[in-house]
Amino acid sequence: MAVKAHVGLKNHEVLGQFLDAASHLTGAAGAILILRDEEQWRTVATCGNAPEVRTNEITGGWLKMMLSYGDVVDVGEAMPADAALPAGLDQVVDESLICIAIRDGDAVLTGAVLMTIPLSHKRLSAAHIYGLQTHAADLYDALKMNPTHPSGGSAVIERLRLLESVVVNAKDAILITEAEPIDLPGPRIVYCNPAFLTTTGFSLDEVMGKTPRILQCEETDRPTLQKIRDALQRWDPVEVELINTRRDGTRFWVQLSIVPVANEKGWFTHWVSVQRDITERKDAEQHFRQAQLDREERVALESRLIERERIQDELSYAAFHDELTRLKNRGYFMARIHSALSKGTTDEPGAATVLYLDLDRFKYVNDGMGHHAGDTLLKSVAERLSECIDPSAVIARIGGDEFAILLSDKGHQEQAIETAKRVTHALSLPTAIDGQQLFISCSIGIATLDAQHRTAEDLIRDADVAMYAAKKKGRGSWAVFDLSMRQASIDMLVMQNALKHAITRDEFYLVYQPIFSITTETIVGVEALVRWRHSSLGIIAPDVFIGVAEDIGVICDLGQWVMRKACREVSKWRDAGGPCGIKLNVNVSGVELNRKDFALQVAEIIAETGFDARALQIEITESVFLHEPEIVAKTLEDLRAQGIRIALDDFGTGYSSLGYIDRYPIDAIKIDRSFVTRMMKHERSVAIVKSILSLGEALDLAIVAEGVETLGQLDQLRELGCPYAQGFLLSPPVLAEDVLALLVASRR
């Protein structure tokens, strides 16, 4: 329709485009555009057979009254019986008058379009109304309210046309239509790619402005078309298979996928359909059925084919997905790395960066809470990874508690590091399982594809090596691979393999460091310390292998071995005439305390060895309370119920030492050696030791000073009133066969 400008309309094309679209929707024969200029409402343009209306007759109040019933209103139906039409509009006799709101981004009414529609046109549906609202929003953007859009109401179409550079070479036919109601005349085609023209035989001029119905024929399945209509009316994506016709009348099968596309305001403006020619597949299926089946067998065979297809779909899904987490699996992940390798050359590798994740201490969730809790935790981890990682990345569960992320952008190590930070943060948040709050963490290794990687396994290996380097830095850490890590990984692998067999090969042994009464200078207890003597690796210090034992899941077996061995050896000393009343101190890790059956295991060892539970004191550090504090508290209470005492080791080095003493059943405190070492030089350390001694006296706690190495330190502790001490000055750790002599000597 030709547009007649009145006041202030500089862009005739904008209104023309709007009116063409609206006319296509409604069959409108005329229109009036009214805009607000500050507090004045002005008629700025008319077209078609629109009546002449005086500006002052159509006020903002009248428009607001009409549009209070909705943004698209039939004036004749909505206007109260006692209200009168503005002068000029009462001339509309044989037509319906439709009022369409124009609103700004804050939903404030800034104008309206009044359109005359023939009475013969059917009532506006919800889809018609939505379409008019969408066009009105584009009209607002394109007029004076948004001068940054020089293309006006065609901005969305122009943006869509930019996609042509992406889809022009697509093998599948791609079609874009306006998001108009699917009733007649139907949504118009605004774009098609060359593959569409090649497939259908139509020319561009024959397609543009038409509807997709030009592809339908009498063989096109009507229920399938209805399925499409139902989905589009709900603005849902839809995928079907159906028969279409080419320009020359030949039929062809397509797999059709349609999705709605919204603009930046959230209004659905277009539908994009992708059509894949599956005629050959359909013909093959038909020929197969005709060749193999007679009429009586056809139903049964079709049933088998459907079942086979279902199984194939399930097998296809299972082939590339992890059953528990629904993430991609190791096979798919490795295939993607192989693909990246194949795209590269010797001098220019393909783009791939792998983040390899391992959950810290996951084994103890399984052992302490059961496999159901472990599976629940793994699914929670998968959900958090999917939420915090870019959708373009590949996330896979490699196996057990190991996950991997593949980033395919070239040269984005910084992106990998940022991803690692997001992941460690996301997984550090508490997880509720079976009514308990679990705090987990992960270690992440990062490796980027380079010329040294010949296979996907090479890249995974380096990411795995970096992950173990991250574990050494502490839980919740990440590390980027470098070549120096590879030898360290080999050494660690050797140690891990050796450690798994160390108990059965009888490579562990115990030494005992006495604890002395400072007042009587007699031995009142011993601390059992485990040592590892390997045939080729030599003597390995506990601070090296204890952490590895925790990581590979043998710390609980090692702890039981130490407890049983120590109870037996101390019992032998007593049977051999050693003094009674000697306390046995055994160190226990947080991993052991997190096991719900730990107290029962200790009770079984005591019963088996005949050891007096009242002579056993378990040493723990403050770190045991950081994970599963409820389980730890219950375990400590169960141990106390057996008569076993609890000592808090390395006291004063944690964040909440006093809080732990208040909340948990603690019988003794071992002052960390760092305070003892600094006493001779720093008054603050002396003051701290004094405070700990006062605390112990007030709470009736036994106090032991660790790391006493000089006479000056011993004299200072004696002067401060410290009751017990332990250290190399008094006695280094000694073998079991030498302890009895020390015990007897200290009693003389």
mmCIF file with all atom_site columns, C-alpha atoms in Angstrom, residues 434-510:
data_model
loop_
_atom_site.group_PDB
_atom_site.id
_atom_site.type_symbol
_atom_site.label_atom_id
_atom_site.label_alt_id
_atom_site.label_comp_id
_atom_site.label_asym_id
_atom_site.label_entity_id
_atom_site.label_seq_id
_atom_site.pdbx_PDB_ins_code
_atom_site.Cartn_x
_atom_site.Cartn_y
_atom_site.Cartn_z
_atom_site.occupancy
_atom_site.B_iso_or_equiv
_atom_site.pdbx_formal_charge
_atom_site.auth_seq_id
_atom_site.auth_comp_id
_atom_site.auth_asym_id
_atom_site.auth_atom_id
_atom_site.pdbx_PDB_model_num
ATOM 1  C CA . ASP A 1 434 ? 21.262 -38.639 51.681 1.00 0.00 ? 434 ASP A CA 1
ATOM 2  C CA . GLY A 1 435 ? 20.724 -35.698 54.023 1.00 0.00 ? 435 GLY A CA 1
ATOM 3  C CA . GLN A 1 436 ? 24.437 -34.922 54.343 1.00 0.00 ? 436 GLN A CA 1
ATOM 4  C CA . GLN A 1 437 ? 26.453 -32.010 52.993 1.00 0.00 ? 437 GLN A CA 1
ATOM 5  C CA . LEU A 1 438 ? 29.463 -33.263 51.008 1.00 0.00 ? 438 LEU A CA 1
ATOM 6  C CA . PHE A 1 439 ? 32.364 -30.992 50.140 1.00 0.00 ? 439 PHE A CA 1
ATOM 7  C CA . ILE A 1 440 ? 34.338 -32.282 47.189 1.00 0.00 ? 440 ILE A CA 1
ATOM 8  C CA . SER A 1 441 ? 37.116 -30.952 45.013 1.00 0.00 ? 441 SER A CA 1
ATOM 9  C CA . CYS A 1 442 ? 38.919 -31.976 41.873 1.00 0.00 ? 442 CYS A CA 1
ATOM 10 C CA . SER A 1 443 ? 42.410 -31.868 40.425 1.00 0.00 ? 443 SER A CA 1
ATOM 11 C CA . ILE A 1 444 ? 42.735 -30.783 36.789 1.00 0.00 ? 444 ILE A CA 1
ATOM 12 C CA . GLY A 1 445 ? 45.528 -31.371 34.290 1.00 0.00 ? 445 GLY A CA 1
ATOM 13 C CA . ILE A 1 446 ? 45.697 -29.277 31.118 1.00 0.00 ? 446 ILE A CA 1
ATOM 14 C CA . ALA A 1 447 ? 47.476 -30.342 27.909 1.00 0.00 ? 447 ALA A CA 1
ATOM 15 C CA . THR A 1 448 ? 47.364 -28.751 24.454 1.00 0.00 ? 448 THR A CA 1
ATOM 16 C CA . LEU A 1 449 ? 47.868 -30.648 21.193 1.00 0.00 ? 449 LEU A CA 1
ATOM 17 C CA . ASP A 1 450 ? 51.281 -30.052 19.644 1.00 0.00 ? 450 ASP A CA 1
ATOM 18 C CA . ALA A 1 451 ? 53.646 -31.671 17.154 1.00 0.00 ? 451 ALA A CA 1
ATOM 19 C CA . GLN A 1 452 ? 54.825 -34.240 19.718 1.00 0.00 ? 452 GLN A CA 1
ATOM 20 C CA . HIS A 1 453 ? 51.376 -35.777 20.004 1.00 0.00 ? 453 HIS A CA 1
ATOM 21 C CA . ARG A 1 454 ? 50.917 -38.508 17.411 1.00 0.00 ? 454 ARG A CA 1
ATOM 22 C CA . THR A 1 455 ? 47.833 -40.121 18.897 1.00 0.00 ? 455 THR A CA 1
ATOM 23 C CA . ALA A 1 456 ? 44.903 -39.180 21.086 1.00 0.00 ? 456 ALA A CA 1
ATOM 24 C CA . GLU A 1 457 ? 46.398 -41.374 23.792 1.00 0.00 ? 457 GLU A CA 1
ATOM 25 C CA . ASP A 1 458 ? 49.506 -39.163 23.812 1.00 0.00 ? 458 ASP A CA 1
ATOM 26 C CA . LEU A 1 459 ? 47.447 -36.063 24.572 1.00 0.00 ? 459 LEU A CA 1
ATOM 27 C CA . ILE A 1 460 ? 45.368 -37.823 27.242 1.00 0.00 ? 460 ILE A CA 1
ATOM 28 C CA . ARG A 1 461 ? 48.547 -39.166 28.828 1.00 0.00 ? 461 ARG A CA 1
ATOM 29 C CA . ASP A 1 462 ? 50.047 -35.690 29.170 1.00 0.00 ? 462 ASP A CA 1
ATOM 30 C CA . ALA A 1 463 ? 46.814 -34.250 30.566 1.00 0.00 ? 463 ALA A CA 1
ATOM 31 C CA . ASP A 1 464 ? 46.734 -37.120 33.070 1.00 0.00 ? 464 ASP A CA 1
ATOM 32 C CA . VAL A 1 465 ? 50.347 -36.401 34.042 1.00 0.00 ? 465 VAL A CA 1
ATOM 33 C CA . ALA A 1 466 ? 49.489 -32.735 34.592 1.00 0.00 ? 466 ALA A CA 1
ATOM 34 C CA . MET A 1 467 ? 46.507 -33.786 36.694 1.00 0.00 ? 467 MET A CA 1
ATOM 35 C CA . TYR A 1 468 ? 48.758 -35.710 39.074 1.00 0.00 ? 468 TYR A CA 1
ATOM 36 C CA . ALA A 1 469 ? 51.045 -32.691 39.248 1.00 0.00 ? 469 ALA A CA 1
ATOM 37 C CA . ALA A 1 470 ? 47.990 -30.662 40.257 1.00 0.00 ? 470 ALA A CA 1
ATOM 38 C CA . LYS A 1 471 ? 47.196 -33.176 43.008 1.00 0.00 ? 471 LYS A CA 1
ATOM 39 C CA . LYS A 1 472 ? 50.627 -32.563 44.502 1.00 0.00 ? 472 LYS A CA 1
ATOM 40 C CA . LYS A 1 473 ? 49.758 -28.874 44.821 1.00 0.00 ? 473 LYS A CA 1
ATOM 41 C CA . GLY A 1 474 ? 46.742 -29.720 46.949 1.00 0.00 ? 474 GLY A CA 1
ATOM 42 C CA . ARG A 1 475 ? 43.090 -30.447 46.416 1.00 0.00 ? 475 ARG A CA 1
ATOM 43 C CA . GLY A 1 476 ? 41.139 -28.198 44.088 1.00 0.00 ? 476 GLY A CA 1
ATOM 44 C CA . SER A 1 477 ? 44.231 -27.313 42.010 1.00 0.00 ? 477 SER A CA 1
ATOM 45 C CA . TRP A 1 478 ? 45.072 -27.321 38.298 1.00 0.00 ? 478 TRP A CA 1
ATOM 46 C CA . ALA A 1 479 ? 48.338 -27.585 36.386 1.00 0.00 ? 479 ALA A CA 1
ATOM 47 C CA . VAL A 1 480 ? 49.442 -27.105 32.770 1.00 0.00 ? 480 VAL A CA 1
ATOM 48 C CA . PHE A 1 481 ? 51.578 -29.899 31.327 1.00 0.00 ? 481 PHE A CA 1
ATOM 49 C CA . ASP A 1 482 ? 55.279 -29.429 30.688 1.00 0.00 ? 482 ASP A CA 1
ATOM 50 C CA . LEU A 1 483 ? 57.886 -32.031 29.736 1.00 0.00 ? 483 LEU A CA 1
ATOM 51 C CA . SER A 1 484 ? 59.438 -32.167 33.204 1.00 0.00 ? 484 SER A CA 1
ATOM 52 C CA . MET A 1 485 ? 56.213 -33.684 34.508 1.00 0.00 ? 485 MET A CA 1
ATOM 53 C CA . ARG A 1 486 ? 56.596 -36.781 32.357 1.00 0.00 ? 486 ARG A CA 1
ATOM 54 C CA . GLN A 1 487 ? 59.551 -38.222 34.283 1.00 0.00 ? 487 GLN A CA 1
ATOM 55 C CA . ALA A 1 488 ? 57.902 -37.320 37.569 1.00 0.00 ? 488 ALA A CA 1
ATOM 56 C CA . SER A 1 489 ? 54.845 -39.212 36.378 1.00 0.00 ? 489 SER A CA 1
ATOM 57 C CA . ILE A 1 490 ? 56.913 -42.274 35.555 1.00 0.00 ? 490 ILE A CA 1
ATOM 58 C CA . ASP A 1 491 ? 58.489 -42.175 39.021 1.00 0.00 ? 491 ASP A CA 1
ATOM 59 C CA . MET A 1 492 ? 55.065 -41.780 40.614 1.00 0.00 ? 492 MET A CA 1
ATOM 60 C CA . LEU A 1 493 ? 53.672 -44.690 38.613 1.00 0.00 ? 493 LEU A CA 1
ATOM 61 C CA . VAL A 1 494 ? 56.513 -46.913 39.787 1.00 0.00 ? 494 VAL A CA 1
ATOM 62 C CA . MET A 1 495 ? 55.842 -45.888 43.392 1.00 0.00 ? 495 MET A CA 1
ATOM 63 C CA . GLN A 1 496 ? 52.094 -46.444 43.068 1.00 0.00 ? 496 GLN A CA 1
ATOM 64 C CA . ASN A 1 497 ? 52.558 -49.929 41.645 1.00 0.00 ? 497 ASN A CA 1
ATOM 65 C CA . ALA A 1 498 ? 55.064 -50.793 44.350 1.00 0.00 ? 498 ALA A CA 1
ATOM 66 C CA . LEU A 1 499 ? 52.848 -49.385 47.100 1.00 0.00 ? 499 LEU A CA 1
ATOM 67 C CA . LYS A 1 500 ? 49.890 -51.549 46.068 1.00 0.00 ? 500 LYS A CA 1
ATOM 68 C CA . HIS A 1 501 ? 51.912 -54.680 46.885 1.00 0.00 ? 501 HIS A CA 1
ATOM 69 C CA . ALA A 1 502 ? 53.986 -53.400 49.800 1.00 0.00 ? 502 ALA A CA 1
ATOM 70 C CA . ILE A 1 503 ? 51.784 -54.930 52.529 1.00 0.00 ? 503 ILE A CA 1
ATOM 71 C CA . THR A 1 504 ? 51.652 -58.407 50.976 1.00 0.00 ? 504 THR A CA 1
ATOM 72 C CA . ARG A 1 505 ? 55.414 -58.278 50.370 1.00 0.00 ? 505 ARG A CA 1
ATOM 73 C CA . ASP A 1 506 ? 56.022 -57.350 54.025 1.00 0.00 ? 506 ASP A CA 1
ATOM 74 C CA . GLU A 1 507 ? 57.900 -54.160 53.086 1.00 0.00 ? 507 GLU A CA 1
ATOM 75 C CA . PHE A 1 508 ? 56.465 -52.004 55.893 1.00 0.00 ? 508 PHE A CA 1
ATOM 76 C CA . TYR A 1 509 ? 57.834 -51.945 59.406 1.00 0.00 ? 509 TYR A CA 1
ATOM 77 C CA . LEU A 1 510 ? 57.228 -49.869 62.530 1.00 0.00 ? 510 LEU A CA 1
#
